[in-house]
Amino acid sequence: MAGKTVFVTGGAGYIGSHCCVELLEAGYNVVAVDNFANSVEDDGVATALKRVEKITGKPVTFYKCDLLDRERVMKIFDQHKIDCVIHFAALKAVGESMQLPLQYYKNNLIGTINLLEAMKSTNCFDLVFSSSCCVYGDPEFLPITEEHPTGNVTNVYGRTKYFIEEMLKDLSKSDPKWNIISLRYFNPVGAHPSGLIGEDPTKEVQNVMPFIASVALGKKPHVTIFGNDYNTPDGTGVRDYIHIMDLASGHVAALKKLQTTKDLQYKVYNLGTGRASSVLDLIRTFELVSHMKVPFVMKERRHGDIVSMYADTTLASEELGWQARHDVLRMCEDFWRWQTMNPNGYKSETVATNGNGIPEKITKTPFTNGNHVNGDGVKASNGH
Amino acid sequence: MAGKTVFVTGGAGYIGSHCCVELLEAGYNVVAVDNFANSVEDDGVATALKRVEKITGKPVTFYKCDLLDRERVMKIFDQHKIDCVIHFAALKAVGESMQLPLQYYKNNLIGTINLLEAMKSTNCFDLVFSSSCCVYGDPEFLPITEEHPTGNVTNVYGRTKYFIEEMLKDLSKSDPKWNIISLRYFNPVGAHPSGLIGEDPTKEVQNVMPFIASVALGKKPHVTIFGNDYNTPDGTGVRDYIHIMDLASGHVAALKKLQTTKDLQYKVYNLGTGRASSVLDLIRTFELVSHMKVPFVMKERRHGDIVSMYADTTLASEELGWQARHDVLRMCEDFWRWQTMNPNGYKSETVATNGNGIPEKITKTPFTNGNHVNGDGVKASNGH
C-alpha cells in the first residue's frame, strides 16, 4: 500500500491527527484538510499536523478547507491523485447537536455529499467513514455486534452518522465501483505516547477524559456522575473506552481491507476493545496515573442516558485482522502525559513539564495515595 | 388567513400546482418556485402555473429557482414577506432513486436545508412538509396510523423523506418558534376538474395513473401487474388512492392549523382516503370512464414490493377537520379529462377535445362496454 495517497478530512482533529501518524508510518502519503472548527491553527497551519510531522519525520500536505466549500474540495481532488479517503470531518458534540440541529445536519450531511461528489468525479471510490456506536441507540443486547439494529438514535449528532451510513449503503448498492467501510467507534480516549498530540477541544470540554483531566488540574470543581444505582458492577454507567492509537491502527487495517478486496461494496465494523469500564473505573485509574484527586458528585439518573454499551469486536478481528491492544491504564497514562506536557493544549507556547509529568502551572496539590503506576510516574512503556 | 403569503417550492409540479389553486381560492398570496426538473417551462414561465392563474383568475408570483442555489433562495425570501412555506420540491421517482442515490440525497436534503436556513434567517417558522407513506416501510399493521413505526424504508426516495422528517422533528425540539406539519401522502392521482392542470411527468412515466392512461391511449402496450396471488380481495396489491384536489385541500387545512396553533411545534398527519383499491380496481374504473381498453399482463410477485397500504385518517379528520371527499371513479374521470384535453400534457399546443372527451389524435378504437359513467361521458360533476 506504500505510496498510495489518502485524503483525510478533519485531519487536524483528535482522531484525524492520530490517524495521520499511523498512515504515515504505514507508508501512505497524506493530503489532509480541516476547517479548524474544533482544532487549532497557527496562521493557516494545523498545529496538530506539525506535531504529526515531528513524530513521524514525514510531511503532511495540508489545506485549510471547509467541506461545505464544494469548489475548493473539487479543486484539491483535481490537484492530487487521491487513491482513497478517510472521512473524519464532522461536528460531534452530542449536547450541542440537540441545540443546533440545522447546523449539524448542514455541516455533516452536505460536507459528506460534497466529498462523495468530488470522489466520484475523480474516479476515487475507496472510502473509510468515521461512524459511531451512537447509531445503535439504546442497546437491545450486549455486547453489540454489527448486526444490532441501527436508527433508533438518541441524539442529532448520532442521527447525522446514521443518515450518512444509510447514504453510503445506498451508494454502494447503486454502483459496485464504490468500496466503503464504516467504522463504528466506541469511546476513543488517550493520546499518542509521545505526548505531542492529543485531544484538545477548542469548544467547551464535553468528552469524558478531557473533563476528568480538567478536574484533576483544578480547572473544574468536580465530575458529575448521573446515576449510581444502575445494574452495573459499581452502579455507574459503563462504556467501551478505546485507546486513540488502537482506533488509528483500525483505520489503517480498514484501508488495507479496501485495497485488497475490490468487491467489498459496503461493510461495517465496530472499533472497540470489547471491555466495559465504568466512569468510576476511569476516574480511579486517572487518579492513580496522575497522582491528582478527581472529586466527583453523584446525581440522579438522567432521562435518556444509555446505561451500558460495549462492542463485540469479533468481526473486525476476523476480517480486518485488527484488535485493540491498550487498556484503560495506558489510555489514562498517555492522556495525562499529553495533558501535562501541554497544559493549554496546542496553544501552550512550549511543550514543557517539570520533569515528573506535572505541568508547571498546576496550583492544586498533587494527590498521592501510594498507588504509583510505575517507578517513573506516568511515563509510558515504549511503543504501543 | 386571507392576505398571508405562502412560499411554495416545487409549485409547478403535479401536487404543487393543484395546491396553488386551493391556496389562491382560500385567499392566500402565492410565491412559487420550481427548477423545472419534472415540470414544463415556456421560456422561464411555468405552464402549469399559467393554467392555475386561468382557473383561479388570480396571479401567482413565480421564480425559476433551484433550492440548491442557496443565495437565490435567500434573495427571494428577502424580497417578499413570506408568512409560511409549503415544501413540495423533491426528486420523487422511486426506481430512479435507487440508481442515483447521491443525486436524490443531494437534491432533497440540501434543498431542504437551504430552505430552512432561508426561513430561519427571515423569522419564518411555519412549514408544511410534503412527506410520504413511504416512511412507514412495509406496514406492520393496517390501516396505518401516524403512530406506526417509521424508518424501515424500502427505497432511497422514501429515505430522503424520512431523513427530512427527523430533521424537522429535531429542529422543532431545538427551538419552539418552529411550527411544522409533515403530511404523509398516500397515492395521489386525478386532476383538477377543469382539465386544465394534471400530472405531466417530464421523465419516463412511472406513476400508476399516467401509466394506465398511456396504455389506454395506445402509447404503451399494457400494464404489468406483479403478483395476483396476494392475500387481498382480488389478489393484486392494494393502495390508498387519493384525489389530488383532496390532497390540495389537506394542505390548506394544515396551513390553517399552523396559523391557529402557534405552539404546535411538530405534528404529522396522514393524507389518504382510508379506502384500499387494487390495481385491477383502478384499471377497471379507468376503462369504464375512458371507454378505452387497458390491457394488462400478470407477472410473478417482485421481491420487496409492498402488498397492501392504506391510511387511518382519523387524526387529520379530528385535528385538521379535513377528509377526502372523492372516490376512485372521480379520480379516473378527472384524470381522463386532463389527459384527453391535453394529449401531450402541457406541451399540447392547444387544450382541445372533439367534444366527447376523446382527444383528436387517438388512433386506438375506443372501448365501450355499455358501462357509461353518466350521460355526458367523462364530464365531472361541478365543484369538488
Coordinates of C-alpha atoms in Angstrom, one line a residue, chain B residues 31-174:
Chain B
V31 CA -44.9 32.9 -4.3
A32 CA -43.9 29.8 -6.1
V33 CA -40.5 28.4 -7.2
D34 CA -39.6 25.5 -9.3
N35 CA -36.4 24.3 -11.1
F36 CA -38.4 22.5 -13.8
A37 CA -36.7 19.2 -13.0
N38 CA -40.0 17.5 -13.6
S39 CA -42.3 20.2 -14.9
V40 CA -42.8 22.1 -18.1
E41 CA -41.5 25.6 -18.7
D42 CA -42.2 28.0 -21.5
D43 CA -39.3 30.5 -21.6
G44 CA -38.9 30.5 -17.8
V45 CA -42.6 30.6 -17.2
A46 CA -44.3 27.6 -15.5
T47 CA -47.0 26.4 -17.9
A48 CA -48.9 24.8 -15.0
L49 CA -49.0 28.0 -13.1
K50 CA -50.2 30.0 -16.1
R51 CA -53.1 27.5 -16.1
V52 CA -53.6 27.9 -12.3
E53 CA -54.0 31.7 -12.9
K54 CA -56.5 30.9 -15.6
I55 CA -58.5 28.6 -13.3
T56 CA -58.5 31.0 -10.3
G57 CA -58.3 34.4 -12.0
K58 CA -55.6 35.3 -9.5
P59 CA -51.9 35.9 -10.1
V60 CA -49.0 33.7 -8.9
T61 CA -45.6 35.2 -8.3
F62 CA -43.2 32.7 -9.8
Y63 CA -39.4 32.3 -9.8
K64 CA -37.4 29.7 -11.7
C65 CA -35.2 28.7 -8.8
D66 CA -33.3 25.6 -7.7
L67 CA -33.3 25.1 -3.9
L68 CA -29.6 24.1 -4.3
D69 CA -28.9 27.7 -5.2
R70 CA -28.8 29.0 -1.6
E71 CA -28.2 32.6 -2.5
R72 CA -31.1 32.8 -4.8
V73 CA -33.5 31.2 -2.3
M74 CA -32.2 33.7 0.3
K75 CA -32.8 36.6 -2.1
I76 CA -36.4 35.6 -2.8
F77 CA -37.0 35.4 1.0
D78 CA -35.5 38.9 1.3
Q79 CA -37.7 40.3 -1.5
H80 CA -41.1 39.0 -0.1
K81 CA -42.6 38.9 3.3
I82 CA -43.1 35.2 3.5
D83 CA -45.6 34.1 6.2
C84 CA -45.4 30.3 5.7
V85 CA -43.9 27.7 3.4
I86 CA -45.2 24.5 1.7
H87 CA -42.2 22.4 0.6
F88 CA -43.0 20.1 -2.3
A89 CA -39.8 20.3 -4.2
A90 CA -38.1 17.0 -4.4
L91 CA -36.9 14.3 -6.8
K92 CA -39.5 11.6 -6.4
A93 CA -39.1 8.6 -8.8
V94 CA -38.6 5.6 -6.6
G95 CA -36.8 3.4 -9.1
E96 CA -34.5 6.2 -10.2
S97 CA -33.7 7.0 -6.6
M98 CA -32.1 3.5 -6.2
Q99 CA -29.9 4.2 -9.3
L100 CA -29.0 7.7 -8.4
P101 CA -28.9 7.9 -4.6
L102 CA -26.3 10.6 -4.4
Q103 CA -28.4 12.9 -6.7
Y104 CA -31.5 12.2 -4.6
Y105 CA -29.8 12.8 -1.3
K106 CA -28.1 15.9 -2.6
N107 CA -31.2 17.4 -4.1
N108 CA -33.7 16.6 -1.4
L109 CA -31.6 17.1 1.7
I110 CA -29.5 20.1 0.7
G111 CA -32.5 21.8 -0.9
T112 CA -34.4 21.4 2.3
I113 CA -31.5 22.6 4.5
N114 CA -31.1 25.7 2.3
L115 CA -34.9 26.4 2.6
L116 CA -34.8 26.0 6.4
E117 CA -31.9 28.4 6.6
A118 CA -33.7 31.0 4.5
M119 CA -36.8 30.6 6.7
K120 CA -34.9 31.0 9.9
S121 CA -32.9 34.0 8.7
T122 CA -36.2 35.8 7.9
N123 CA -38.1 34.7 11.0
C124 CA -40.5 32.5 9.1
F125 CA -41.2 29.3 11.1
D126 CA -44.4 27.9 9.7
L127 CA -43.8 25.0 7.4
V128 CA -45.9 22.2 5.8
F129 CA -43.6 19.4 4.5
S130 CA -44.5 17.1 1.7
S131 CA -43.8 13.6 3.2
S132 CA -44.9 10.2 2.1
C133 CA -46.4 7.0 3.4
C134 CA -43.0 5.5 2.1
V135 CA -41.6 6.5 5.6
Y136 CA -43.7 3.6 7.1
G137 CA -41.9 1.0 5.0
D138 CA -43.7 -2.4 4.8
P139 CA -46.7 -2.0 7.1
E140 CA -46.7 -3.8 10.4
F141 CA -50.5 -3.2 10.8
L142 CA -53.3 -1.8 8.7
P143 CA -54.8 0.8 8.5
I144 CA -51.6 2.7 9.1
T145 CA -51.9 5.3 11.9
E146 CA -49.4 8.1 12.4
E147 CA -48.1 6.1 15.3
H148 CA -46.9 3.3 13.0
P149 CA -43.0 3.0 13.2
T150 CA -41.1 4.8 10.6
G151 CA -37.6 4.5 9.2
N152 CA -37.6 0.9 7.9
V153 CA -37.9 2.5 4.4
T154 CA -37.5 0.3 1.3
N155 CA -36.1 2.9 -1.2
V156 CA -33.9 6.0 -1.4
Y157 CA -36.7 8.4 -2.3
G158 CA -38.6 7.4 0.9
R159 CA -35.4 7.6 2.9
T160 CA -34.9 11.2 1.9
K161 CA -38.4 11.9 3.2
Y162 CA -37.8 10.1 6.4
F163 CA -34.5 11.9 7.0
I164 CA -36.1 15.2 6.4
E165 CA -39.0 14.3 8.9
E166 CA -36.3 13.5 11.5
M167 CA -34.5 16.8 10.8
L168 CA -37.7 18.7 11.2
K169 CA -38.6 17.0 14.4
D170 CA -35.1 17.8 15.8
L171 CA -35.4 21.4 14.6
S172 CA -38.8 21.9 16.3
K173 CA -37.4 20.4 19.6
S174 CA -34.4 22.8 19.5

